[in-house]
Coordinates of C-alpha atoms and ligand atoms in Angstrom, one line a residue:
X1 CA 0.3 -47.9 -8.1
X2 CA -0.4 -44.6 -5.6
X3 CA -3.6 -42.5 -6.1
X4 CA -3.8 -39.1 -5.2
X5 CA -7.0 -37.6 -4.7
X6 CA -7.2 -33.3 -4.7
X7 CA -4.3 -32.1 -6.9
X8 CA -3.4 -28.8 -5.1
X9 CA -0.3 -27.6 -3.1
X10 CA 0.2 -30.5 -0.9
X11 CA -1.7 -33.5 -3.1
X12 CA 1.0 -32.3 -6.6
X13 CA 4.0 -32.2 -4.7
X14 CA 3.0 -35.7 -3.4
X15 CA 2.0 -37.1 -6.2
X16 CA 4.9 -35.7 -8.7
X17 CA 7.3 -37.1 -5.6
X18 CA 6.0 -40.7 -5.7
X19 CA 6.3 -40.9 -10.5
X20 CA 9.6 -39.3 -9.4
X21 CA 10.6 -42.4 -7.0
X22 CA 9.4 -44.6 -10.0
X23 CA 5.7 -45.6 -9.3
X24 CA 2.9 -45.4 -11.0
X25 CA 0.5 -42.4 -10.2
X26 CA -2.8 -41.7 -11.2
X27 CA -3.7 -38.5 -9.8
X28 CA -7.7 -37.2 -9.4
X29 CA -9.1 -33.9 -9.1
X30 CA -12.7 -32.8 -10.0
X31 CA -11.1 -29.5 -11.2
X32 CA -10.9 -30.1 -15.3
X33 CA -8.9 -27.2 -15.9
X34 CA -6.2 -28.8 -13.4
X35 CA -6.4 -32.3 -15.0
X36 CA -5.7 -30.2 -18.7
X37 CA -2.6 -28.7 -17.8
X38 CA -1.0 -31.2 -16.2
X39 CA -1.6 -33.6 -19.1
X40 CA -0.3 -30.7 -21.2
X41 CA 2.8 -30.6 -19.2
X42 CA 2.0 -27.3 -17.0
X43 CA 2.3 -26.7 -13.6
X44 CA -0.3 -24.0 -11.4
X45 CA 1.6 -24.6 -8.5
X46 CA 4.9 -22.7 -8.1
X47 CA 7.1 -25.3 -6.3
X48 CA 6.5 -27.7 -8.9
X49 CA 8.2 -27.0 -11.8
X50 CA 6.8 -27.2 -15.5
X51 CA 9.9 -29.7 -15.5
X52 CA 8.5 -31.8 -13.0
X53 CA 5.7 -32.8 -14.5
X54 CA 6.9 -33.3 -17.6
X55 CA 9.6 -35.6 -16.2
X56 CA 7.1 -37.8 -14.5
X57 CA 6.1 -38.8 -18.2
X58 CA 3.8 -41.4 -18.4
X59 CA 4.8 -42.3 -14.4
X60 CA 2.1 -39.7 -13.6
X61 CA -1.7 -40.2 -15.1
X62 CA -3.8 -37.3 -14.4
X63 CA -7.2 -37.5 -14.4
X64 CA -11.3 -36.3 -13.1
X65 CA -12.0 -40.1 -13.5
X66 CA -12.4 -41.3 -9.7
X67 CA -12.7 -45.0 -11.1
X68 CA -9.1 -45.6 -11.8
X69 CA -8.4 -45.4 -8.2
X70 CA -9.4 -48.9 -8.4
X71 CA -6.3 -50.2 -9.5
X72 CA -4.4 -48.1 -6.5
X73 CA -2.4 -50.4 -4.2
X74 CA -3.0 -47.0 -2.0
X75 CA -5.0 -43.5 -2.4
X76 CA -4.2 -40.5 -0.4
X77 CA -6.9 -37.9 0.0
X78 CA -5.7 -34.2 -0.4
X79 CA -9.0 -32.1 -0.7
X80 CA -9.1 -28.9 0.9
X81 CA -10.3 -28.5 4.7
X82 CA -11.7 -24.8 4.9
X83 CA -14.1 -23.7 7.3
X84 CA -17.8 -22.7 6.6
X85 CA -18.7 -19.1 6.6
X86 CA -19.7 -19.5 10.4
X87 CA -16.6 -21.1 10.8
X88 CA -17.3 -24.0 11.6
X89 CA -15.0 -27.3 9.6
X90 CA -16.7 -28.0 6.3
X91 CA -15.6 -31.3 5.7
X92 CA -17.9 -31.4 2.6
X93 CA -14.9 -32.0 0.0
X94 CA -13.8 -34.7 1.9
X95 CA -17.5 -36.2 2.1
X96 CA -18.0 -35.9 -1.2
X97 CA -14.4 -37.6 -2.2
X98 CA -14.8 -40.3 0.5
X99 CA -18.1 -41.2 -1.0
X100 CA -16.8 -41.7 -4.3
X101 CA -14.0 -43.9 -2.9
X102 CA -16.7 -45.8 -1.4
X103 CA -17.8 -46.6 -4.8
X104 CA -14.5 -48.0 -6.2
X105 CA -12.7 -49.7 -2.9
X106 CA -10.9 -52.1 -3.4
X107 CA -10.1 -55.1 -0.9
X108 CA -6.5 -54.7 0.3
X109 CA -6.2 -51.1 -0.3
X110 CA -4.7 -48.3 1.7
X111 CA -6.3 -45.3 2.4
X112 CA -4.5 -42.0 3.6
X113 CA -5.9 -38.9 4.6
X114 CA -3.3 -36.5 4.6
X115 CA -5.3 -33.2 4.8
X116 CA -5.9 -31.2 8.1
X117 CA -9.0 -31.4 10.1
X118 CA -9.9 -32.1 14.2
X119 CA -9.0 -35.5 16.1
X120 CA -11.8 -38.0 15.4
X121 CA -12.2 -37.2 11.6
X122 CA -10.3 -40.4 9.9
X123 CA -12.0 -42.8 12.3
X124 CA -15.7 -40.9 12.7
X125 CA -16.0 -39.8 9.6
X126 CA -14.1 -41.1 6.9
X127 CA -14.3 -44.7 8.2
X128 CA -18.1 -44.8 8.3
X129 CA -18.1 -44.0 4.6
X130 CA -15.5 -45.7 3.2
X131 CA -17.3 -48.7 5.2
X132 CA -20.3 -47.9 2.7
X133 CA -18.7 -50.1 0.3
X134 CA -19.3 -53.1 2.4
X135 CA -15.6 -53.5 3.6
X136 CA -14.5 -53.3 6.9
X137 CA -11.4 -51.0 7.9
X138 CA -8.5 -52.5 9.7
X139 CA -9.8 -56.0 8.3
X140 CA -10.5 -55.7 4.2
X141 CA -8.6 -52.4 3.5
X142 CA -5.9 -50.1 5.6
X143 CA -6.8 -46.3 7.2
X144 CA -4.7 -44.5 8.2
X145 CA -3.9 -39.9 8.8
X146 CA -0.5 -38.4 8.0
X147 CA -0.2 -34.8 8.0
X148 CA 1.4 -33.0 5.0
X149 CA 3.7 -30.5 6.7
X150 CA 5.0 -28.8 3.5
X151 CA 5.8 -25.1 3.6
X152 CA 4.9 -23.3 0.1
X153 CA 8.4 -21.1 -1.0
X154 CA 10.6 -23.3 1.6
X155 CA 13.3 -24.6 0.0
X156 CA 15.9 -26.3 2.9
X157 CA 13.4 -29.0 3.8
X158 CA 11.1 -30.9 1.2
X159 CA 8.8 -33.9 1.6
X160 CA 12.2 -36.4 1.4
X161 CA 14.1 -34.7 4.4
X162 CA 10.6 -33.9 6.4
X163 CA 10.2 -36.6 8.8
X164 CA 6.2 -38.0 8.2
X165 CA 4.3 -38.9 11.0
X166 CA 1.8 -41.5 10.5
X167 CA -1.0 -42.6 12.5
X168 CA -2.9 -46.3 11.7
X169 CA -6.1 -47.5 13.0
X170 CA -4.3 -50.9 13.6
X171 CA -0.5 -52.2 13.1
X172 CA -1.0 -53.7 10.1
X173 CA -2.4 -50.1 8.7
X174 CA 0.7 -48.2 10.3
X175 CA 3.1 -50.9 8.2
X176 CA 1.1 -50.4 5.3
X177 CA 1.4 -46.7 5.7
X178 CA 5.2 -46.8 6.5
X179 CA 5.8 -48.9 3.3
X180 CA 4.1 -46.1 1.7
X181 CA 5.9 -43.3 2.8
X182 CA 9.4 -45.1 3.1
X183 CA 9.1 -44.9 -0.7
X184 CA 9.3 -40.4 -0.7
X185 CA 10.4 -40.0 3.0
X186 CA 13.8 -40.4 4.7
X187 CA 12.3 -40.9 8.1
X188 CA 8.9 -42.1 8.9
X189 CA 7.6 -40.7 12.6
X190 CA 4.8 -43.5 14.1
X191 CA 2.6 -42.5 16.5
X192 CA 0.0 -44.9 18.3
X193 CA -3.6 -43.6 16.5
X194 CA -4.8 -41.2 13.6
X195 CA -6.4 -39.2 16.4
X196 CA -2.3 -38.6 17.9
X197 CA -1.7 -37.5 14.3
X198 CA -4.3 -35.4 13.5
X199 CA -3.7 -33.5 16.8
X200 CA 0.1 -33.3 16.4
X201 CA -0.7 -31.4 13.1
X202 CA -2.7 -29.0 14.9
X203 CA -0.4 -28.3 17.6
X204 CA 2.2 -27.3 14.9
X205 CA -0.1 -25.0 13.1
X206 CA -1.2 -23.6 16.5
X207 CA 1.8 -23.3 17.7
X208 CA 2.9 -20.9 14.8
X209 CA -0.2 -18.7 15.2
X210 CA 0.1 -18.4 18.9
X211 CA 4.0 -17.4 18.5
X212 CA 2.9 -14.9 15.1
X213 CA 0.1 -13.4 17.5
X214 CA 2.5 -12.7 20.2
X215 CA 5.2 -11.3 17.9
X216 CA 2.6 -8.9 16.6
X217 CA 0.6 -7.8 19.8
X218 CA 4.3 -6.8 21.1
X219 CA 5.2 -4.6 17.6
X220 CA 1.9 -3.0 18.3
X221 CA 3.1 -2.1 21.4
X222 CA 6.7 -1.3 20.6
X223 CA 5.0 1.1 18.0
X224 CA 3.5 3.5 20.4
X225 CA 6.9 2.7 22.3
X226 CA 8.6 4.2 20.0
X227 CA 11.0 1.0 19.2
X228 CA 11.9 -0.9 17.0
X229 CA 10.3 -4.3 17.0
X230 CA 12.1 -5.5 14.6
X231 CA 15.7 -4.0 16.2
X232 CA 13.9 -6.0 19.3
X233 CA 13.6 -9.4 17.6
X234 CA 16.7 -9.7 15.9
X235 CA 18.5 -9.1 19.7
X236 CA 16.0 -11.5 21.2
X237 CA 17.3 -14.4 18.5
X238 CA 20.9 -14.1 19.9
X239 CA 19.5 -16.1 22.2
X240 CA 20.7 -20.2 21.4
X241 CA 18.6 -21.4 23.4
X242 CA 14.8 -21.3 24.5
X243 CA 14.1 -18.7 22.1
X244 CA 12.5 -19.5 18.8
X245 CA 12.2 -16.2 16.0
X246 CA 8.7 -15.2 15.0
X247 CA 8.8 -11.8 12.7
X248 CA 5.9 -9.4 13.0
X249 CA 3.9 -8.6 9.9
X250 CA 0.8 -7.4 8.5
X251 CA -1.4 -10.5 9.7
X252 CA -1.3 -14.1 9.5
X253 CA -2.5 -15.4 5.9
X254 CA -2.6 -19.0 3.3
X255 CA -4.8 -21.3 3.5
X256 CA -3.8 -23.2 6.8
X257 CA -2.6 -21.1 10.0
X258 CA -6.1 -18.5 9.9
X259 CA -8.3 -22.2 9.7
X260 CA -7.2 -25.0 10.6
X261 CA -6.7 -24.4 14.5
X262 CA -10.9 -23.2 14.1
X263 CA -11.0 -27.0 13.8
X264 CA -9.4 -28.0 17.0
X265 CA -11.5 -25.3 18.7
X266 CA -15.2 -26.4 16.8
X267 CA -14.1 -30.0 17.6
X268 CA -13.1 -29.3 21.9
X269 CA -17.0 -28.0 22.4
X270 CA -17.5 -31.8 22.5
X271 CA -15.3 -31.7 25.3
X272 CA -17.1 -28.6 27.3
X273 CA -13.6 -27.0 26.7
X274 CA -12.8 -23.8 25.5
X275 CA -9.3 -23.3 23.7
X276 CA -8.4 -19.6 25.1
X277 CA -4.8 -19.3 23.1
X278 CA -6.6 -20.2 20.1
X279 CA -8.9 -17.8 19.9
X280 CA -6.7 -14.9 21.2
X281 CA -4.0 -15.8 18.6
X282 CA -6.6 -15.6 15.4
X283 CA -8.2 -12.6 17.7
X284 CA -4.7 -10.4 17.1
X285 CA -4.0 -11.7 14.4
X286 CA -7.3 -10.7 12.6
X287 CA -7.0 -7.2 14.0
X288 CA -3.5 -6.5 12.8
X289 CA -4.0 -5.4 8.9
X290 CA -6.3 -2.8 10.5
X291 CA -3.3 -2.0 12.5
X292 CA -1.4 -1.6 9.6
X293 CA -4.2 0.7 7.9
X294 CA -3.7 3.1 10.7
X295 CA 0.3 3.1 9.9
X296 CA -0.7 4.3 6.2
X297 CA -3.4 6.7 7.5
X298 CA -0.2 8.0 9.8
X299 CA 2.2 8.3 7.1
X300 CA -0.3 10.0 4.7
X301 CA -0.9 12.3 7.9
X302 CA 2.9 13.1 7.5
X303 CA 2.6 14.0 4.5
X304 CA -0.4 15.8 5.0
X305 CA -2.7 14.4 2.9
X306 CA -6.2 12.6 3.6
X307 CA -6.9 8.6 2.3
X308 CA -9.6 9.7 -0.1
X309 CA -8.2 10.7 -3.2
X310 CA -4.5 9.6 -2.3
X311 CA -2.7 7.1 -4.1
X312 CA -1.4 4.2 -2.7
X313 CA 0.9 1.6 -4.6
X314 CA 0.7 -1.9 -2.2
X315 CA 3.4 -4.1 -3.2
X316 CA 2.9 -7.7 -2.8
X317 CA -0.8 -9.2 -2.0
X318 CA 0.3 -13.1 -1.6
X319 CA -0.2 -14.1 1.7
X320 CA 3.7 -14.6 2.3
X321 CA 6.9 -13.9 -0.1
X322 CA 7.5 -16.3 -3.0
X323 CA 4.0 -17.5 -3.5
X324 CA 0.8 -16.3 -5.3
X325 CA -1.5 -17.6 -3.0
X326 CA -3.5 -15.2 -1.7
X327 CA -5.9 -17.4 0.1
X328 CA -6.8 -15.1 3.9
X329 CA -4.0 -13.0 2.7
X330 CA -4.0 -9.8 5.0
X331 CA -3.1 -7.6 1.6
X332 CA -7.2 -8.3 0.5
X333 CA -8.2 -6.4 4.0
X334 CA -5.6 -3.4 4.0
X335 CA -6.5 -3.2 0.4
X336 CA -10.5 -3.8 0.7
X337 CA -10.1 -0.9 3.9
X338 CA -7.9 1.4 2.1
X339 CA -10.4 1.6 -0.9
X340 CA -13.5 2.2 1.6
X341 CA -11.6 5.0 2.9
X342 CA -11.5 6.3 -0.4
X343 CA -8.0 5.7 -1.9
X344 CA -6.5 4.9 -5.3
X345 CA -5.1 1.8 -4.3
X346 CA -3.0 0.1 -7.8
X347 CA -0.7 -3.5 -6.6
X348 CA 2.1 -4.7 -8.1
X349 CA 2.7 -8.1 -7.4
X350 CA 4.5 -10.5 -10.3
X351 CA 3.4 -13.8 -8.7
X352 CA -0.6 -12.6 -8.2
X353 CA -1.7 -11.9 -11.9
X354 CA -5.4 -10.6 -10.8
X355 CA -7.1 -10.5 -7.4
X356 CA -10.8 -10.7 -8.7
X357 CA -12.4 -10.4 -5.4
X358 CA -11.3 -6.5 -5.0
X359 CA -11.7 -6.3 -9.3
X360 CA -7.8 -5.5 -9.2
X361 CA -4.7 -6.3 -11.6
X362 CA -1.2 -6.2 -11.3
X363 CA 0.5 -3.7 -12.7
X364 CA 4.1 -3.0 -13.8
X365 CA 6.5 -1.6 -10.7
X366 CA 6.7 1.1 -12.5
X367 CA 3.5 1.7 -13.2
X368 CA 2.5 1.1 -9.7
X369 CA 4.6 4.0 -8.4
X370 CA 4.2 6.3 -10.9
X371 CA 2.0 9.5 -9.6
X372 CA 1.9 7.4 -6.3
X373 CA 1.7 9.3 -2.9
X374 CA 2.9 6.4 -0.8
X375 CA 3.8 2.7 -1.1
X376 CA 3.1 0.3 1.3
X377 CA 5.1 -3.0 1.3
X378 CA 3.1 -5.8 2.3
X379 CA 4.7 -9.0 1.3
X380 CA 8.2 -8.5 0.5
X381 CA 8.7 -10.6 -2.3
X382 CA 12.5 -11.1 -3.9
X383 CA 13.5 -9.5 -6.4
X384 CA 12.9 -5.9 -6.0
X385 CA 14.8 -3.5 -5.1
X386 CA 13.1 -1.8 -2.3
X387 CA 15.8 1.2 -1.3
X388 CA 15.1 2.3 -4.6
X389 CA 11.3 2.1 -3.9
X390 CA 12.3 4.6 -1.1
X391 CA 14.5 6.6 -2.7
X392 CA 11.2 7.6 -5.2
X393 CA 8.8 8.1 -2.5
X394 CA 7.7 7.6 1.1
X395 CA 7.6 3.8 1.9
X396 CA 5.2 2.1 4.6
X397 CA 7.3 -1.0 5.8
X398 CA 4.9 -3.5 7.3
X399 CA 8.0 -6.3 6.6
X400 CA 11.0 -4.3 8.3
X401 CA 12.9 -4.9 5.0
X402 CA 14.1 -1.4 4.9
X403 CA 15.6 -1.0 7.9
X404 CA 19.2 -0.5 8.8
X405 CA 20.1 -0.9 12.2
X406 CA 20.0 -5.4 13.0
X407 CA 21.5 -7.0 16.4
X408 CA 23.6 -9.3 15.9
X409 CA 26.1 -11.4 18.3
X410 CA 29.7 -9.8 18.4
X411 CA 32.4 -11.4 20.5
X412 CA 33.0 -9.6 23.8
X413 CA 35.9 -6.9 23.7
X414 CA 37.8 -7.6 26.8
X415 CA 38.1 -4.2 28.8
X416 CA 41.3 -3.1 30.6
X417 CA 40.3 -2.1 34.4
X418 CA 41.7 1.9 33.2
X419 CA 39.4 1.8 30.5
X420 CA 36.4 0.8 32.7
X421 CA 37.4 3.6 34.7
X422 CA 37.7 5.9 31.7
X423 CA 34.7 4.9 30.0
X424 CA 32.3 5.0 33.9
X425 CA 34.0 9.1 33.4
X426 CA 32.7 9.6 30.2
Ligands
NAD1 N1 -1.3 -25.5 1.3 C1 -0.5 -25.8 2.3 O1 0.5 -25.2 2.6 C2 -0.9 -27.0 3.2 C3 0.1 -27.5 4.1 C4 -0.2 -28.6 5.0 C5 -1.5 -29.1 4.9 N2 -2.5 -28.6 4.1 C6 -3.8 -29.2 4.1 O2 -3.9 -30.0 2.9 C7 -5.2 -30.0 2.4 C8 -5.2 -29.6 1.0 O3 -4.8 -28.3 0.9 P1 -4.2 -27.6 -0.5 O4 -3.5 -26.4 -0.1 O5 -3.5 -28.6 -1.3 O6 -5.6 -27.3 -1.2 P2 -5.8 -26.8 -2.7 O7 -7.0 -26.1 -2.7 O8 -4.5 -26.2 -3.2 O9 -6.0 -28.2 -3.5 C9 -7.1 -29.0 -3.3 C10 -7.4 -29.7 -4.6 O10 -8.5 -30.7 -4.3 C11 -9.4 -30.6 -5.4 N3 -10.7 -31.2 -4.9 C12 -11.6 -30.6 -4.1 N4 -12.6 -31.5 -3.9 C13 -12.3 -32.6 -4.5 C14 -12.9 -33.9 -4.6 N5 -14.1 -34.1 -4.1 N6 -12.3 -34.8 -5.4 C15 -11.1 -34.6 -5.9 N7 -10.5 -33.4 -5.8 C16 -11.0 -32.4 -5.1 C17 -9.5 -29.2 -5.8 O11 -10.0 -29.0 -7.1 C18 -8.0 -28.8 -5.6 O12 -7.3 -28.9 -6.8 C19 -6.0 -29.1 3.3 O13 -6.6 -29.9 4.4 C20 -4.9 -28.2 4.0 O14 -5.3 -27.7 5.2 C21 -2.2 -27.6 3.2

C-alpha cells in the first residue's frame, strides 16, 4: 500500500498514478473539501481527469485521517513549500505533517519527501522528527528525497516517461525508493544523498528563472530598440546546438520558479555565500509586469487616452496557458497596478472562475471586450481566437501571439557567381 500525504498538483497526479499501476492508495490531505470531491469522483486539478479518479475505484482511498498511513508499506509527503512573508522557507506544513507521521510510523516503512525545499531538509529536519517516534532512520524505517518534476499543462512528458531521481540516506533506502518508483517510472535516476537530490531540483528550477530573466531583461531592451524580441528568439533557436529557447513574457509566475530558488539562497547564508544569479533573476523578473504596465500606459497614450477611467479587458490571469493556477501569477500585479492607476480593468479567463484577492470575476469574451478601450493579452490560453480580438480593438501583446513575421531555417539557395554580381548592383 502507497500513502500520499498533501493532495495537490504534484501529490494527485502521484497518487492517481500508483491506483492506476494497481496498488492500493490511501491518500491524506487536511483540506476536507479536497478529501469530498475526490470521494465523490471530482477532480480540482486540471491534468487529472474526473475520469481518473473515478477509474482508480476503490484502488484510491481518500482521506483527512493521518492514521491509516499506518498500514502504508511507503508514504510520500507532498505538502506545499512556500516561503514566509519575509521570505524566508516556511517549512511549517511539512512540520506539522512530519509530526503526525511521527505518531503512526511504522517499523519497515518508507518515507519520501518529494516536495521542494534547500539541501539539508530530509536529513536535518524531517529525520529528527520522524525519529520522535522512537525509530531510527536508515535502521527501523527508510528516508529518502525525490523531486517531483511535473510541469502543469505539459502533455509530451508525464511522471512514466520523466526519469525520477532519487536520493537515500543509506543503500538499503535508495533500493527501497527505487522499488517504489520502478512501479510509475520508466527510469529511476540514483544519486549518492538526499542533499544531491534536493539540490539537483533547485538547479532545474533555477536554471529556468535565470534563462526566463535573461530572455526578458533583453525584450526590455529590444523594446526601446525598436525590435522584435520575439522576431529575435525565434532566429536565435535555429541554432541546434548550445542554444536552449526561453520566450519573454509578462513575469515569471506558479507556485515553484518565483520560491523555491529563495530556498537555496536562505539556506547558502549558512555557507557565508551569497547566490548573485538568484537574486538578479527573481530581481527582473519581479520588475517585469511593471514593465508591461508601462506598454498599456503606452498604447492608451496612442490612443490618447489616460489609465483612469479607461477600460481595459486583460485576458488570461493564470500564471501560464492551460492552467488556472494563479499562484504569483504576474496578471494579479498588472491587474492590482492598473486599478491603482484608476482603470476599469474586467478579465476573461475560462480556467480562473474568480480571483478573490483583487474581488474580480471572469466574465464572458464578449463581455470582456464589449465598451473596452484596449485588451491586454496576458496568458495566452487556447482556444481563442486572438486576430479577431484585434480586429475589434487595439491589442497589447505581452505573449507575441499576434505577430506575423517568425525565423525559421530555410535551406540555402545556391547563388550563380552573375547573380552575386547582379544582386552586390542592386
Ligand atoms: N505545482 C507544481 O508544478 C510543482 C512541481 C514540482 C514540485 N512542486 C513542489 O511540490 C510541493 C507541493 O506542491 P503542490 O503544487 O502540489 O501544492 P498544492 O498546494 O497544490 O498541494 C498541497 C496539498 O497539501 C495539503 N496539505 C498542506 N498541509 C498538509 C498537511 N500537514 N497534511 C496533509 N496535507 C497537507 C494541502 O491542503 C494541499 O491540498 C511543493 O513543495 C512544491 O514546491 C510543485
Amino acid at each position: 500500500m502507497v500513502g500520499v500525504v498533501g493532495l495537490g498538483y504534484v501529490g494527485l497526479p502521484l497518487a492517481v498514478a500508483f491506483a492506476e499501476a494497481g496498488e492500493q492508495v490511501v491518500g491524506v490531505d487536511i483540506n476536507p473539501r479536497r478529501i469530498e470531491d475526490l470521494r465523490a469522483g471530482r477532480s480540482y486539478i486540471e491534468d487529472v481527469p474526473h475520469e481518473a479518479i473515478a477509474a482508480c475505484g476503490h484502488n484510491l482511498r481518500a482521506t483527512t485521517r493521518a492514521a491509516d498511513l499506518a498500514l502504508a508499506d511507503a508514504i510520500i509527503l507532498c505538502v506545499p513549500t512556500p516561503l514566509t512573508p519575509n521570505r524566508e522557507p516556511d517549512l511549517s506544513p511539512l512540520m506539522d505533517s512530519a509530526s503526525t507521521l511521527a505518531s503512526i510510523l511504522q517499523p519497515g516503512q518508507l518515507v519520501v519527501l518529494e516536495s521542494t525545499t534547500y539541501p539539508g531538509t530530509t536529513r536535518e529536519r524531517l529525520l529528527p522528527v520522524l525519529e520522535e517516534s522512537g525509530l531510527v532512520a536508515g535502521r527501523d524505517f527508510h528516508l529518502a528525497f525525490s523531486p517531483e518534476r511535473v510541469d502543469p499543462g505539459r502533455t509530451d512528458y508525464t511522471l512514466r516517461t520523466t526519469p525520477k531521481i532519487i536520493g537515500g540516506l543509506t543503500e538499503a533506502c535508495l533500493d527501497a525508493a527505487e522499488n517504489l518508483y520502478a512501479l510509475v517510472c520508466d527510469e529511476v535516476v540514483r544519486v549518492s544523498s538526499p542533499e544531491a537530490a534536493e539540490m539537483s531540483k533547485l538547479l532545474e528550477n533555477i536554471f529556468r528563472s535565470v534563462n526566463i530573466a535573461l530572455v526578458n531583461e533583453l525584450a526590455e531592451l529590444a523594446d526601446r530598440m525598436g525590435l522584435d524580441i520575439h522576431e529575435v528568439v525565434d532566429a536565435a533557436a535555429t541554432k541546434p546546438f548550445g542554444f536552449m529557447r526561453f520566450d519573454p513574457g509578462p513575469g515569471m509566475g506558479g507556485h515553484c520558479l518565483p520560491v523555491d530558488p529563495f530556498y537555496l539562497t536562505w539556506k547558502a547564508r549558512e555557507y557565508d555565500f551569497s547566490t548573485e544569479f538568484i537574486e538578479l533573476a527573481g530581481k527582473v523578473n519581479q520588475h517585469a509586469p511593471y514593465v508591461s504596465v508601462e506598454r498599456v500606459e503606452r498604447a492608451l497614450n496612442d490612443l490618447e487616452r489616460p489609465v483612469r477611467g479607461s477600460r481595459i479587458a486583460v485576458l488570461g490571469v493564470s500564471y501560464k496557458a492551460g492552467v488556472g493556477d494563479i499562484r504569483e501569477s504576474p496578471a494579479l500585479k498588472i491587474v492590482a497596478r492598473l486599478a491603482k492607476l484608476g482603470a476599469d480593468v474586467v478579465y476573461h479567463d475560462d480556467f480562473v472562475p474568480s480571483v478573490p484577492a483583487l474581488g474580480l470575476q471572469s466574465v464572458s469574451l464578449e463581455d470582456a471586450l464589449q465598451d473596452a478601450d484596449l485588451a491586454v493579452i496576458v496568458t495566452a490560453h487556447p482556444d481563442i481566437d486572438y486576430r479577431a480580438v484585434q480586429e475589434q480593438l487595439p491589442v497589447v501583446d505581452l505573449r507575441g501571439v499576434l505577430r506575423d513575421r517568425h525565423a525559421s531555417a530555410q535551406p540555402a539557395r545556391r547563388l550563380s557567381p552573375e547573380s552575386i554580381s547582379t544582386a552586390h548592383a542592386a
